[in-house]
Amino acid sequence: SVDKAIDCLNSGADKIILNSTIRKDSDAVSAIINRLGSQSVVASIDYKSKDGRQMLYDWETKEIIDDQDLGATITECHDLSFGEILLNSVQKDGTGFGFDIEIIQKISYLCKLPLIVMGGAGKSDHFSPAFKIPIVDAVATANLLNFIGDSIPKTRKNLLDEGVDLARFKKK
């Protein structure tokens, strides 16, 4: 709801991430975006492949939603005026085998919003292929950063060495 979103921002959140609300209550999505502005609202899309198609995944029921196509959902997110899309491959999530590069490339022509991809990063070498896709603005990972020593500085250095446009920090 708008009130809950405002409470989150007032509690220190920078952005509001909506997932199942996108398919369950587009009026609520529109109300939140109209009140907070699209720059504050991120569309979170979880998908899984089935029979060569990419369909939305519902974490509550742990099932693929057969009538919810990934491409159509991306288009709907544009129509609803989201500020960004956070795209998660459920099949790759937690595997550490790399991002779903093939599907990211496949949907890239549809996505006109800033795109954050997640699901599958397991080592620093997994980031570069994602950043080589022009539509990808950012990547997200947890496992790599939580469990693998000094992976943050190594990953940053590798990406900077490859010419990926990242923030540069002065050494003290």
mmCIF file of C-alpha atoms in Angstrom:
data_model
loop_
_atom_site.group_PDB
_atom_site.id
_atom_site.type_symbol
_atom_site.label_atom_id
_atom_site.label_comp_id
_atom_site.label_asym_id
_atom_site.label_seq_id
_atom_site.Cartn_x
_atom_site.Cartn_y
_atom_site.Cartn_z
ATOM 1 C CA SER A 1 0.000 0.000 0.000
ATOM 2 C CA VAL A 2 1.036 3.619 -0.339
ATOM 3 C CA ASP A 3 1.083 3.996 3.449
ATOM 4 C CA LYS A 4 3.351 0.970 3.919
ATOM 5 C CA ALA A 5 5.690 2.226 1.176
ATOM 6 C CA ILE A 6 5.888 5.649 2.840
ATOM 7 C CA ASP A 7 6.570 3.989 6.204
ATOM 8 C CA CYS A 8 9.476 2.085 4.624
ATOM 9 C CA LEU A 9 10.977 5.260 3.164
ATOM 10 C CA ASN A 10 10.494 7.102 6.455
ATOM 11 C CA SER A 11 12.327 4.245 8.191
ATOM 12 C CA GLY A 12 15.392 4.737 5.999
ATOM 13 C CA ALA A 13 14.762 2.716 2.835
ATOM 14 C CA ASP A 14 16.026 4.359 -0.360
ATOM 15 C CA LYS A 15 13.712 2.449 -2.660
ATOM 16 C CA ILE A 16 10.622 0.292 -2.577
ATOM 17 C CA ILE A 17 10.779 -3.072 -4.332
ATOM 18 C CA LEU A 18 7.509 -4.581 -5.539
ATOM 19 C CA ASN A 19 7.179 -8.152 -6.743
ATOM 20 C CA SER A 20 3.902 -10.072 -6.482
ATOM 21 C CA THR A 21 1.966 -6.808 -6.264
ATOM 22 C CA ILE A 22 2.795 -6.254 -9.940
ATOM 23 C CA ARG A 23 0.577 -9.145 -10.985
ATOM 24 C CA LYS A 24 -1.903 -9.011 -8.107
ATOM 25 C CA ASP A 25 -2.774 -5.319 -7.837
ATOM 26 C CA SER A 26 -1.661 -2.957 -10.596
ATOM 27 C CA ASP A 27 -3.829 -0.202 -9.080
ATOM 28 C CA ALA A 28 -1.754 -0.348 -5.887
ATOM 29 C CA VAL A 29 1.439 -0.253 -7.974
ATOM 30 C CA SER A 30 0.213 2.828 -9.834
ATOM 31 C CA ALA A 31 -0.787 4.534 -6.582
ATOM 32 C CA ILE A 32 2.637 3.889 -5.038
ATOM 33 C CA ILE A 33 4.519 5.097 -8.124
ATOM 34 C CA ASN A 34 2.283 8.170 -8.470
ATOM 35 C CA ARG A 35 2.864 9.095 -4.826
ATOM 36 C CA LEU A 36 6.576 8.304 -4.515
ATOM 37 C CA GLY A 37 7.803 8.802 -8.078
ATOM 38 C CA SER A 38 9.147 6.124 -10.367
ATOM 39 C CA GLN A 39 12.751 6.733 -9.253
ATOM 40 C CA SER A 40 11.831 5.271 -5.857
ATOM 41 C CA VAL A 41 10.073 2.107 -7.022
ATOM 42 C CA VAL A 42 11.764 -1.029 -8.394
ATOM 43 C CA ALA A 43 9.975 -3.892 -10.140
ATOM 44 C CA SER A 44 11.324 -7.214 -8.901
ATOM 45 C CA ILE A 45 10.711 -10.039 -11.373
ATOM 46 C CA ASP A 46 11.481 -13.665 -10.553
ATOM 47 C CA TYR A 47 11.367 -16.011 -13.533
ATOM 48 C CA LYS A 48 11.988 -19.612 -14.400
ATOM 49 C CA SER A 49 12.216 -21.327 -17.777
ATOM 50 C CA LYS A 50 9.688 -23.961 -18.753
ATOM 51 C CA ASP A 51 9.413 -25.613 -22.171
ATOM 52 C CA GLY A 52 11.620 -22.947 -23.751
ATOM 53 C CA ARG A 53 9.579 -20.070 -22.314
ATOM 54 C CA GLN A 54 10.412 -17.767 -19.433
ATOM 55 C CA MET A 55 7.572 -17.515 -16.978
ATOM 56 C CA LEU A 56 7.111 -15.699 -13.683
ATOM 57 C CA TYR A 57 7.799 -17.644 -10.524
ATOM 58 C CA ASP A 58 5.744 -17.322 -7.340
ATOM 59 C CA TRP A 59 7.789 -17.792 -4.167
ATOM 60 C CA GLU A 60 4.644 -18.139 -2.042
ATOM 61 C CA THR A 61 3.376 -21.191 -3.916
ATOM 62 C CA LYS A 62 6.831 -22.292 -5.175
ATOM 63 C CA GLU A 63 5.353 -22.635 -8.659
ATOM 64 C CA ILE A 64 5.770 -21.230 -12.138
ATOM 65 C CA ILE A 65 2.852 -19.029 -13.132
ATOM 66 C CA ASP A 66 1.986 -20.511 -16.529
ATOM 67 C CA ASP A 67 0.036 -17.537 -17.851
ATOM 68 C CA GLN A 68 2.619 -14.908 -16.835
ATOM 69 C CA ASP A 69 5.282 -14.483 -19.537
ATOM 70 C CA LEU A 70 8.529 -12.683 -18.669
ATOM 71 C CA GLY A 71 8.449 -10.450 -21.753
ATOM 72 C CA ALA A 72 4.866 -9.380 -21.137
ATOM 73 C CA THR A 73 5.710 -8.580 -17.525
ATOM 74 C CA ILE A 74 8.661 -6.409 -18.553
ATOM 75 C CA THR A 75 6.358 -4.524 -20.918
ATOM 76 C CA GLU A 76 3.800 -4.123 -18.128
ATOM 77 C CA CYS A 77 6.499 -2.700 -15.838
ATOM 78 C CA HIS A 78 7.228 -0.055 -18.468
ATOM 79 C CA ASP A 79 3.530 0.725 -18.768
ATOM 80 C CA LEU A 80 3.233 1.075 -14.986
ATOM 81 C CA SER A 81 6.173 3.554 -15.003
ATOM 82 C CA PHE A 82 8.545 1.689 -12.703
ATOM 83 C CA GLY A 83 11.963 3.284 -12.320
ATOM 84 C CA GLU A 84 14.049 0.104 -12.542
ATOM 85 C CA ILE A 85 13.749 -3.637 -12.990
ATOM 86 C CA LEU A 86 15.458 -6.207 -10.770
ATOM 87 C CA LEU A 87 15.504 -9.460 -12.748
ATOM 88 C CA ASN A 88 16.150 -12.741 -10.927
ATOM 89 C CA SER A 89 16.669 -16.144 -12.526
ATOM 90 C CA VAL A 90 15.193 -18.580 -10.012
ATOM 91 C CA GLN A 91 16.969 -21.497 -11.706
ATOM 92 C CA LYS A 92 20.366 -19.817 -11.399
ATOM 93 C CA ASP A 93 19.788 -18.240 -7.968
ATOM 94 C CA GLY A 94 22.100 -19.743 -5.363
ATOM 95 C CA THR A 95 23.919 -22.025 -7.820
ATOM 96 C CA GLY A 96 27.106 -20.018 -8.194
ATOM 97 C CA PHE A 97 27.277 -21.031 -11.880
ATOM 98 C CA GLY A 98 26.864 -17.564 -13.368
ATOM 99 C CA PHE A 99 24.067 -15.273 -14.498
ATOM 100 C CA ASP A 100 21.412 -16.338 -17.029
ATOM 101 C CA ILE A 101 23.222 -14.540 -19.858
ATOM 102 C CA GLU A 102 21.223 -16.146 -22.672
ATOM 103 C CA ILE A 103 17.879 -14.991 -21.280
ATOM 104 C CA ILE A 104 19.185 -11.534 -20.345
ATOM 105 C CA GLN A 105 20.322 -11.090 -23.955
ATOM 106 C CA LYS A 106 16.999 -12.452 -25.200
ATOM 107 C CA ILE A 107 14.919 -9.896 -23.254
ATOM 108 C CA SER A 108 17.319 -6.992 -23.711
ATOM 109 C CA TYR A 109 15.414 -5.567 -26.677
ATOM 110 C CA LEU A 110 12.277 -5.290 -24.515
ATOM 111 C CA CYS A 111 13.771 -3.535 -21.535
ATOM 112 C CA LYS A 112 14.134 0.233 -21.677
ATOM 113 C CA LEU A 113 14.419 0.745 -17.912
ATOM 114 C CA PRO A 114 17.608 0.475 -15.874
ATOM 115 C CA LEU A 115 18.147 -3.260 -15.386
ATOM 116 C CA ILE A 116 19.700 -5.006 -12.407
ATOM 117 C CA VAL A 117 20.310 -8.742 -12.880
ATOM 118 C CA MET A 118 20.769 -11.333 -10.182
ATOM 119 C CA GLY A 119 20.787 -15.050 -9.638
ATOM 120 C CA GLY A 120 23.851 -17.206 -10.168
ATOM 121 C CA ALA A 121 27.025 -15.232 -9.440
ATOM 122 C CA GLY A 122 29.578 -17.499 -7.833
ATOM 123 C CA LYS A 123 32.906 -15.911 -8.705
ATOM 124 C CA SER A 124 34.217 -12.593 -9.946
ATOM 125 C CA ASP A 125 34.446 -13.909 -13.531
ATOM 126 C CA HIS A 126 30.646 -14.114 -13.679
ATOM 127 C CA PHE A 127 30.159 -10.334 -13.602
ATOM 128 C CA SER A 128 31.899 -9.337 -16.817
ATOM 129 C CA PRO A 129 29.600 -11.262 -19.211
ATOM 130 C CA ALA A 130 26.582 -9.579 -17.620
ATOM 131 C CA PHE A 131 28.096 -6.109 -17.943
ATOM 132 C CA LYS A 132 28.883 -6.760 -21.619
ATOM 133 C CA ILE A 133 25.142 -6.773 -22.319
ATOM 134 C CA PRO A 134 24.384 -3.091 -23.019
ATOM 135 C CA ILE A 135 21.042 -3.034 -21.184
ATOM 136 C CA VAL A 136 22.541 -4.287 -17.892
ATOM 137 C CA ASP A 137 23.142 -1.385 -15.524
ATOM 138 C CA ALA A 138 23.973 -3.343 -12.386
ATOM 139 C CA VAL A 139 24.346 -6.813 -10.959
ATOM 140 C CA ALA A 140 23.331 -8.084 -7.541
ATOM 141 C CA THR A 141 24.781 -10.939 -5.546
ATOM 142 C CA ALA A 142 24.808 -12.132 -1.985
ATOM 143 C CA ASN A 143 26.543 -15.504 -1.842
ATOM 144 C CA LEU A 144 29.756 -14.327 -3.467
ATOM 145 C CA LEU A 145 30.068 -11.348 -1.156
ATOM 146 C CA ASN A 146 29.096 -13.211 2.009
ATOM 147 C CA PHE A 147 31.187 -16.352 1.808
ATOM 148 C CA ILE A 148 34.234 -15.810 -0.370
ATOM 149 C CA GLY A 149 36.969 -13.866 1.461
ATOM 150 C CA ASP A 150 38.120 -10.708 -0.270
ATOM 151 C CA SER A 151 35.825 -11.132 -3.245
ATOM 152 C CA ILE A 152 34.540 -7.561 -3.231
ATOM 153 C CA PRO A 153 37.887 -5.848 -3.892
ATOM 154 C CA LYS A 154 38.961 -8.575 -6.347
ATOM 155 C CA THR A 155 35.697 -8.353 -8.280
ATOM 156 C CA ARG A 156 35.859 -4.550 -8.400
ATOM 157 C CA LYS A 157 39.478 -4.611 -9.601
ATOM 158 C CA ASN A 158 38.726 -7.177 -12.314
ATOM 159 C CA LEU A 159 35.741 -5.168 -13.573
ATOM 160 C CA LEU A 160 37.639 -1.872 -13.538
ATOM 161 C CA ASP A 161 40.538 -3.547 -15.394
ATOM 162 C CA GLU A 162 38.031 -4.724 -18.034
ATOM 163 C CA GLY A 163 36.725 -1.185 -18.474
ATOM 164 C CA VAL A 164 33.378 -1.589 -16.697
ATOM 165 C CA ASP A 165 32.176 1.832 -15.554
ATOM 166 C CA LEU A 166 32.187 1.584 -11.748
ATOM 167 C CA ALA A 167 32.548 4.225 -9.079
ATOM 168 C CA ARG A 168 36.171 4.876 -8.224
ATOM 169 C CA PHE A 169 37.165 5.572 -4.642
ATOM 170 C CA LYS A 170 40.211 7.448 -3.419
ATOM 171 C CA LYS A 171 42.618 5.479 -1.265
ATOM 172 C CA LYS A 172 43.251 6.970 2.149
#
